[in-house]
Coordinates of C-alpha atoms and ligand atoms in Angstrom, one line a residue:
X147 CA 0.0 0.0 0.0
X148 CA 2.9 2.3 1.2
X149 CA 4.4 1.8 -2.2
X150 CA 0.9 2.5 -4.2
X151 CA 0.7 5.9 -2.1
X152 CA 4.7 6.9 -3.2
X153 CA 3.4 6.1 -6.8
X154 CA 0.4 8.2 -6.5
X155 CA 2.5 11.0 -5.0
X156 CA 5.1 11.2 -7.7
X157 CA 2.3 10.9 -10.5
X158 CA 0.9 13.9 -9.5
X159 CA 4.2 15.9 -8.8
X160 CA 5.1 14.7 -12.5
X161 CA 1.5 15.9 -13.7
X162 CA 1.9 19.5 -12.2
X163 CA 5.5 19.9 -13.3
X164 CA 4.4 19.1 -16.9
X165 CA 2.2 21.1 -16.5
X166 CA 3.8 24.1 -15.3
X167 CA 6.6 23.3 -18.2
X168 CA 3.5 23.9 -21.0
X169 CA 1.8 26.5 -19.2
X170 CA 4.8 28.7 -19.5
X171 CA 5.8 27.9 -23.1
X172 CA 3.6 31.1 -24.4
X173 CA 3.8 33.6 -21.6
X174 CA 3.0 36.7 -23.7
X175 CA 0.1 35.7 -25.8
X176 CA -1.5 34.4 -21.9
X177 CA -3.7 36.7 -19.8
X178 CA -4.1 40.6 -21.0
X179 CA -0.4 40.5 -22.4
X180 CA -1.3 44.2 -24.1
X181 CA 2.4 44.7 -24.8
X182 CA 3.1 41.6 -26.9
X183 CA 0.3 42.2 -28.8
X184 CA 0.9 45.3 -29.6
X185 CA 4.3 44.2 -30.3
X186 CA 3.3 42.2 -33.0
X187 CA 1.0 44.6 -34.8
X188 CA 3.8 47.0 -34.9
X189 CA 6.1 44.3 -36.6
X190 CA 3.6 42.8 -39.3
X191 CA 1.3 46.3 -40.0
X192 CA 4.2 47.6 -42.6
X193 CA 6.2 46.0 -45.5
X194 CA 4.7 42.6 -44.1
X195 CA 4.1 39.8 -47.0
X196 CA 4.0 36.4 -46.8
X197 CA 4.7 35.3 -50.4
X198 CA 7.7 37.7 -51.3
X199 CA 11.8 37.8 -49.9
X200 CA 12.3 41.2 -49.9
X201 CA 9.1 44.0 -48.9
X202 CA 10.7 46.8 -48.2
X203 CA 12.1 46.9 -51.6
X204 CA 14.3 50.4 -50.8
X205 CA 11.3 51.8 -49.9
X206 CA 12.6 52.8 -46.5
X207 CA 15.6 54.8 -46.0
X208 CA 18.0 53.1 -43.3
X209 CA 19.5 55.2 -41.1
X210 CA 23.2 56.1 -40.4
X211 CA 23.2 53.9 -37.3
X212 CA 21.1 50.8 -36.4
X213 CA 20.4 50.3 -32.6
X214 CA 19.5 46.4 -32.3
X215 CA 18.4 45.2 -28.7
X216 CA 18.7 41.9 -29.0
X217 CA 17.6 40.7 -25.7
X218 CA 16.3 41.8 -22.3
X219 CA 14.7 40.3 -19.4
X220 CA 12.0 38.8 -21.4
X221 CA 13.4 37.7 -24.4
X222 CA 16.3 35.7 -24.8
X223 CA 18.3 33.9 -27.8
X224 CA 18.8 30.4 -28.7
X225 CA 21.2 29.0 -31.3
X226 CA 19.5 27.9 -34.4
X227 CA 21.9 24.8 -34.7
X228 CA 24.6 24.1 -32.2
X229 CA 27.2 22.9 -34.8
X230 CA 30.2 24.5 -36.4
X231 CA 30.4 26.5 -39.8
X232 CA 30.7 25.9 -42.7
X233 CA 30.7 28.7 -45.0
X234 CA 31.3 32.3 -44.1
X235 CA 29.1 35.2 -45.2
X236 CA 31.2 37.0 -47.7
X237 CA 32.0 36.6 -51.7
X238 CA 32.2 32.8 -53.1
X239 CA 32.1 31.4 -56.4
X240 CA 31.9 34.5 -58.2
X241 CA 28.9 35.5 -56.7
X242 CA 27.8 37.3 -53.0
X243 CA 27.2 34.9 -50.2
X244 CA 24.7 36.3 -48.1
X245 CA 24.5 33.9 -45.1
X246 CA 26.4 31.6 -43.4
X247 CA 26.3 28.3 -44.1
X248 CA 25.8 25.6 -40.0
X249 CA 26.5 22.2 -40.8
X250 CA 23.7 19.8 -40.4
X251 CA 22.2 16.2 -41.0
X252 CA 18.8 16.4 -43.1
X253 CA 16.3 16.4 -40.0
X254 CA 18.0 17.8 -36.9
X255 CA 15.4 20.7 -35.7
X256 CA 16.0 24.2 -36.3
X257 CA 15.4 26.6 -34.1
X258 CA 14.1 30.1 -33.9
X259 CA 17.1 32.3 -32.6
X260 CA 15.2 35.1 -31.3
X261 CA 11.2 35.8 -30.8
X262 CA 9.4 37.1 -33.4
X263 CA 6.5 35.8 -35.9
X264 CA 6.9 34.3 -39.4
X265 CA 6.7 36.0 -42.2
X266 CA 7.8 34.1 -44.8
X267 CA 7.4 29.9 -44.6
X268 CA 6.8 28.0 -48.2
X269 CA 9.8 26.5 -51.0
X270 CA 11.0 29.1 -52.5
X271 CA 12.3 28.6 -56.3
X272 CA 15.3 31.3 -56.4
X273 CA 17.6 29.1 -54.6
X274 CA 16.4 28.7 -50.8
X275 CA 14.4 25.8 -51.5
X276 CA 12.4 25.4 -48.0
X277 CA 12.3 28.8 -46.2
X278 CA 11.6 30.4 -43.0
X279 CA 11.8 33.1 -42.3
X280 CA 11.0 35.2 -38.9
X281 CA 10.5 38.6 -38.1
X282 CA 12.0 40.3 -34.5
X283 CA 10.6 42.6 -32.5
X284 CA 13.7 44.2 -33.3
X285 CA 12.7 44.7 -36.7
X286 CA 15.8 42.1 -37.4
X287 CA 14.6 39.1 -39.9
X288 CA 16.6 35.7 -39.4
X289 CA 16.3 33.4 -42.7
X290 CA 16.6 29.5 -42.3
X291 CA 17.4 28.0 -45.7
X292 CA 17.0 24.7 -47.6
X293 CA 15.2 22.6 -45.3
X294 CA 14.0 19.4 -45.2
X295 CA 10.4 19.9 -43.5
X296 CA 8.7 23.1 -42.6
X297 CA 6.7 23.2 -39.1
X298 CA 5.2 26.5 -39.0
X299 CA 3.2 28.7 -40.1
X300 CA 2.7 32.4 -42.0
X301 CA 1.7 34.9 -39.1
X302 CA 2.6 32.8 -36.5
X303 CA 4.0 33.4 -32.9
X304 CA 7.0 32.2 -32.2
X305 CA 9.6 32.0 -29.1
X306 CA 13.1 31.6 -29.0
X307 CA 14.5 28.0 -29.6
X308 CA 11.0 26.7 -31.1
X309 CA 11.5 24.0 -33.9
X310 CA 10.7 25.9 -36.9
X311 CA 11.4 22.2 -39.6
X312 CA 14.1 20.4 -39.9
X313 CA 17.5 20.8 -41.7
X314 CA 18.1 19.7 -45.0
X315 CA 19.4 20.6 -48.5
X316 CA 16.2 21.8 -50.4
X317 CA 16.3 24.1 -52.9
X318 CA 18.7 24.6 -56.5
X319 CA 21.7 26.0 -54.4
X320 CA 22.0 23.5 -52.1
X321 CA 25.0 21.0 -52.2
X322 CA 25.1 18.8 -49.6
X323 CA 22.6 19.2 -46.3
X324 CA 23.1 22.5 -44.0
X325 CA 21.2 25.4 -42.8
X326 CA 21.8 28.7 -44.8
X327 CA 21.2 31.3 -41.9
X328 CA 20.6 34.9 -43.1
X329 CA 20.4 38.0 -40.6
X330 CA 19.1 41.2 -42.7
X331 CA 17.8 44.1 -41.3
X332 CA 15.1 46.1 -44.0
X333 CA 16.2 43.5 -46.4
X334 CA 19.6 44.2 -46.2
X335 CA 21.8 40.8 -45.7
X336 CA 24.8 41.2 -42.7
X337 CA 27.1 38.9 -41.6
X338 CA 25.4 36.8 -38.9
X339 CA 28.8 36.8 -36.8
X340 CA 28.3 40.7 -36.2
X341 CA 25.7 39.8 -33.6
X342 CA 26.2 35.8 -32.6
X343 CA 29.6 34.5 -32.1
X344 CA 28.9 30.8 -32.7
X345 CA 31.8 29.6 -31.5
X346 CA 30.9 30.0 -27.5
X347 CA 26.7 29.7 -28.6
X348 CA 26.3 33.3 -27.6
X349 CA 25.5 36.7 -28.5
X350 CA 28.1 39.4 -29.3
X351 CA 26.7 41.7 -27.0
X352 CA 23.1 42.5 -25.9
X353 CA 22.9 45.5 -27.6
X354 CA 25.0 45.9 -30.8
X355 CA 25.1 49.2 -33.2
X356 CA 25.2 48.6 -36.9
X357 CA 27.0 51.4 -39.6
X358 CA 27.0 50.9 -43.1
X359 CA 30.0 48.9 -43.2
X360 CA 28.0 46.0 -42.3
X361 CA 26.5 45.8 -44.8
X362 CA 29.6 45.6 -47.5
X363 CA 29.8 42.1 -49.0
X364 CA 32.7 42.0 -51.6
X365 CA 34.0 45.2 -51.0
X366 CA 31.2 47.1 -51.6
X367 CA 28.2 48.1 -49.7
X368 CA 25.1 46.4 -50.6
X369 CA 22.8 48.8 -48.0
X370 CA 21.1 50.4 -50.9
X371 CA 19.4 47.9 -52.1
X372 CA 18.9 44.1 -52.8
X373 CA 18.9 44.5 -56.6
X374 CA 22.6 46.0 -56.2
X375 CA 25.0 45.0 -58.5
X376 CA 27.6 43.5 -57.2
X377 CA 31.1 43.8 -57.7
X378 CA 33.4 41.0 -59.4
X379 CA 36.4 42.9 -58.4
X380 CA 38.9 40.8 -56.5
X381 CA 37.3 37.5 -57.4
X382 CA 40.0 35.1 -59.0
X383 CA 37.2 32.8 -60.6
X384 CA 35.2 35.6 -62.3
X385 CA 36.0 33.9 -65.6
X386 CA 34.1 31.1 -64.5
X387 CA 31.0 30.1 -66.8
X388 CA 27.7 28.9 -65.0
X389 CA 26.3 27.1 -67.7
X390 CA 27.3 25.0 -70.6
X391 CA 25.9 23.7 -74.1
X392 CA 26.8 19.6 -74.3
X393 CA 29.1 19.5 -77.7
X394 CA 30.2 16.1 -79.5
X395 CA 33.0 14.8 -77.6
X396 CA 32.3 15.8 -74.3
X397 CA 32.7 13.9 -71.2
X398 CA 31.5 15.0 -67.6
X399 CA 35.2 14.9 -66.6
X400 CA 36.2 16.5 -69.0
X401 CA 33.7 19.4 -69.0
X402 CA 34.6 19.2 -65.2
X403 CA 37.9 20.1 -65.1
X404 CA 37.6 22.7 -68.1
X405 CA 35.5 24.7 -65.7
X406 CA 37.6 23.9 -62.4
X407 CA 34.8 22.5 -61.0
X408 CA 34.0 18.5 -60.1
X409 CA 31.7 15.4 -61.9
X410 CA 30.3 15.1 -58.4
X411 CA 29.3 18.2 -58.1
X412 CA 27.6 18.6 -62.0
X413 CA 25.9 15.5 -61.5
X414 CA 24.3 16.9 -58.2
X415 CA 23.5 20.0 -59.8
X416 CA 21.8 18.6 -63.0
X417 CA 20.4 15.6 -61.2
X418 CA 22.2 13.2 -63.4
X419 CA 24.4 10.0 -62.8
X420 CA 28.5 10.2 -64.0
X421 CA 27.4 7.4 -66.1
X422 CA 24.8 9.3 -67.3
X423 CA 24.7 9.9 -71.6
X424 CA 24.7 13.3 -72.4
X425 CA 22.6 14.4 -74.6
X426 CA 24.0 17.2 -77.9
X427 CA 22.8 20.3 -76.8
X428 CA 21.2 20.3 -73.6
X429 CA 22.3 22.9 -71.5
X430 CA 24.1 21.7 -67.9
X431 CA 24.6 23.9 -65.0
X432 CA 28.3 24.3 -63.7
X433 CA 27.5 25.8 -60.0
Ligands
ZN557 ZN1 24.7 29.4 -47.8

C-alpha cells in the first residue's frame, strides 16, 4: 500500500511539473499581455508579405546607425543549430554569399534564434528551397534555408529556440545538407557573426550598433538595395562560366575540369548519374 501511495504521490508531482513546463511555453500571448500584442501589430502592420523575400524593396531609408536590442529580461536567444560552420558570409564562387552556411544532418530541428512571428514559410524557387523566415521585435529578420520539412506557419508566434522544420538541403543551391542562416535588417543581408559569435553559442553583446559597413559584402556596400550590382572585383574565378551547351565529344570529366569544378558536383547540380549519356545540346549547369 505504502508503495501504491509513493506512486500516486510522484504521479501527480510529474503531472503538475508538466504542466507548469507547458503553461509557460507562451507567456506573452496568456492573460491581457497588451504589450506583446501590440508588439506584433507593430512588426507585421508595414512591409509585411508572406509570399515575397524582400518587402521593403528600398522603400525605406536606413539610417546612419542601427540600434538592435537583441535581448532583455523577457526575451532571450537560442542557437539555431549548435554545430560548427561551414561557410562564411562574404564573396564565393563569383557570386555574393549572403549567409552563413551551419553544418547539419537532413532532419535535426531548427530553431528560432530570437522571438518574433513568421513572415515568410513555403519552397522558395530562387535558390532557398524550403524557407523560413521570422521577423524580431527588433525589426531584425533571421532566414533558415534549404530545409527538409517546414513546421510552422505564416503569421505565426514564435519564441526563442521553437522547432521551426528540420535541416536539409532543399532548394537549387544546395549542395550537400546544412542550414543557410541569413540576418538582414530592412532587407539588407549582414554577416550573422556581427551579432552571434557561434563559436561560445552566444551573442556578441546584448545590444549591438550597426553602420553601413555592415552591410559591405565584396568590397562594396550592398545597403542600398537588394537589386545592387555586385562587384566581381577581387574575385579570382570571375571567368568562371555557370552554364554549358553539351558538344560532341564531351565527357562530364572533361567538362569538369575545363571549368575547375567537379563530376560530383555537375551531376548533383543537374540531377544526373556520371554514367549518365549526355545528350547534344542540352544545356548543364556548372554551379
Ligand atoms: Zn549558404
Amino acid at each position: 500500500m505504502q508503495f501504491f501511495q509513493r506512486l500516486f504521490i510522484l504521479l501527480v508531482i510529474t503531472a503538475l511539473s508538466t504542466s507548469s513546463i507547458y503553461a509557460d511555453k507562451n507567456p506573452r500571448f496568456e492573460g491581457n499581455d497588451s504589450t506583446c500584442i501590440d508588439m506584433f501589430e507593430e512588426i507585421t502592420s508595414e512591409y509585411w508579405d508572406n509570399d515575397n523575400l524582400y518587402p521593403y524593396s528600398n522603400s525605406e531609408n536606413i539610417p546612419d546607425t542601427i540600434k538592435l536590442k537583441l535581448t532583455d529580461e523577457f526575451r532571450c536567444f537560442v542557437m539555431p543549430v549548435e554545430t560548427r560552420i561551414n561557410s562564411q558570409f562574404g564573396w564565393r564562387w563569383n557570386r555574393p554569399h549572403k549567409g552563413l552556411d551551419l553544418h547539419l544532418q537532413t532532419g535535426d530541428p531548427v530553431k528560432a534564434a530570437f522571438d518574433g512571428v513568421v513572415r515568410y514559410a513555403q519552397y522558395n524557387n530562387g535558390g532557398y528551397g524550403n524557407l523560413v523566415i521570422i521577423r524580431h521585435y527588433n525589426g531584425l529578420e533571421t532566414y533558415y534555408a534549404h530545409l527538409s520539412k517546414i513546421n510552422v506557419e505564416p503569421n505565426s508566434i514564435i519564441k526563442a529556440g521553437d522547432i521551426l522544420g528540420e535541416g536539409g538541403c532543399s532548394g537549387s543551391r544546395c549542395t550537400g545538407p546544412h542550414l543557410h542562416f541569413e540576418t538582414r535588417y530592412k532587407d539588407k543581408p549582414f554577416n550573422p557573426l556581427d551579432i552571434i559569435a557561434f563559436e561560445n553559442g552566444s551573442l556578441t553583446s546584448e545590444t549591438v550598433m550597426l553602420t553601413k559597413n555592415n552591410f559591405v559584402i565584396g568590397g562594396k556596400t550592398n545597403f542600398d538595395g537588394s537589386n545592387f550590382t555586385y562587384s566581381n572585383k577581387g574575385s579570382k574565378k570571375k571567368n568562371l562560366k555557370y552554364s554549358y551547351k553539351i558538344k560532341n565529344g564531351d565527357t562530364l570529366l572533361a567538362i569538369a575540369i575545363r571549368n575547375k569544378t567537379s563530376v560530383k558536383s555537375i551531376c548533383r547540380l543537374n540531377k544526373i548519374k556520371p554514367e549518365s549519356t549526355l545528350k547534344l545540346g542540352r544545356v548543364i549547369r556548372l554551379r
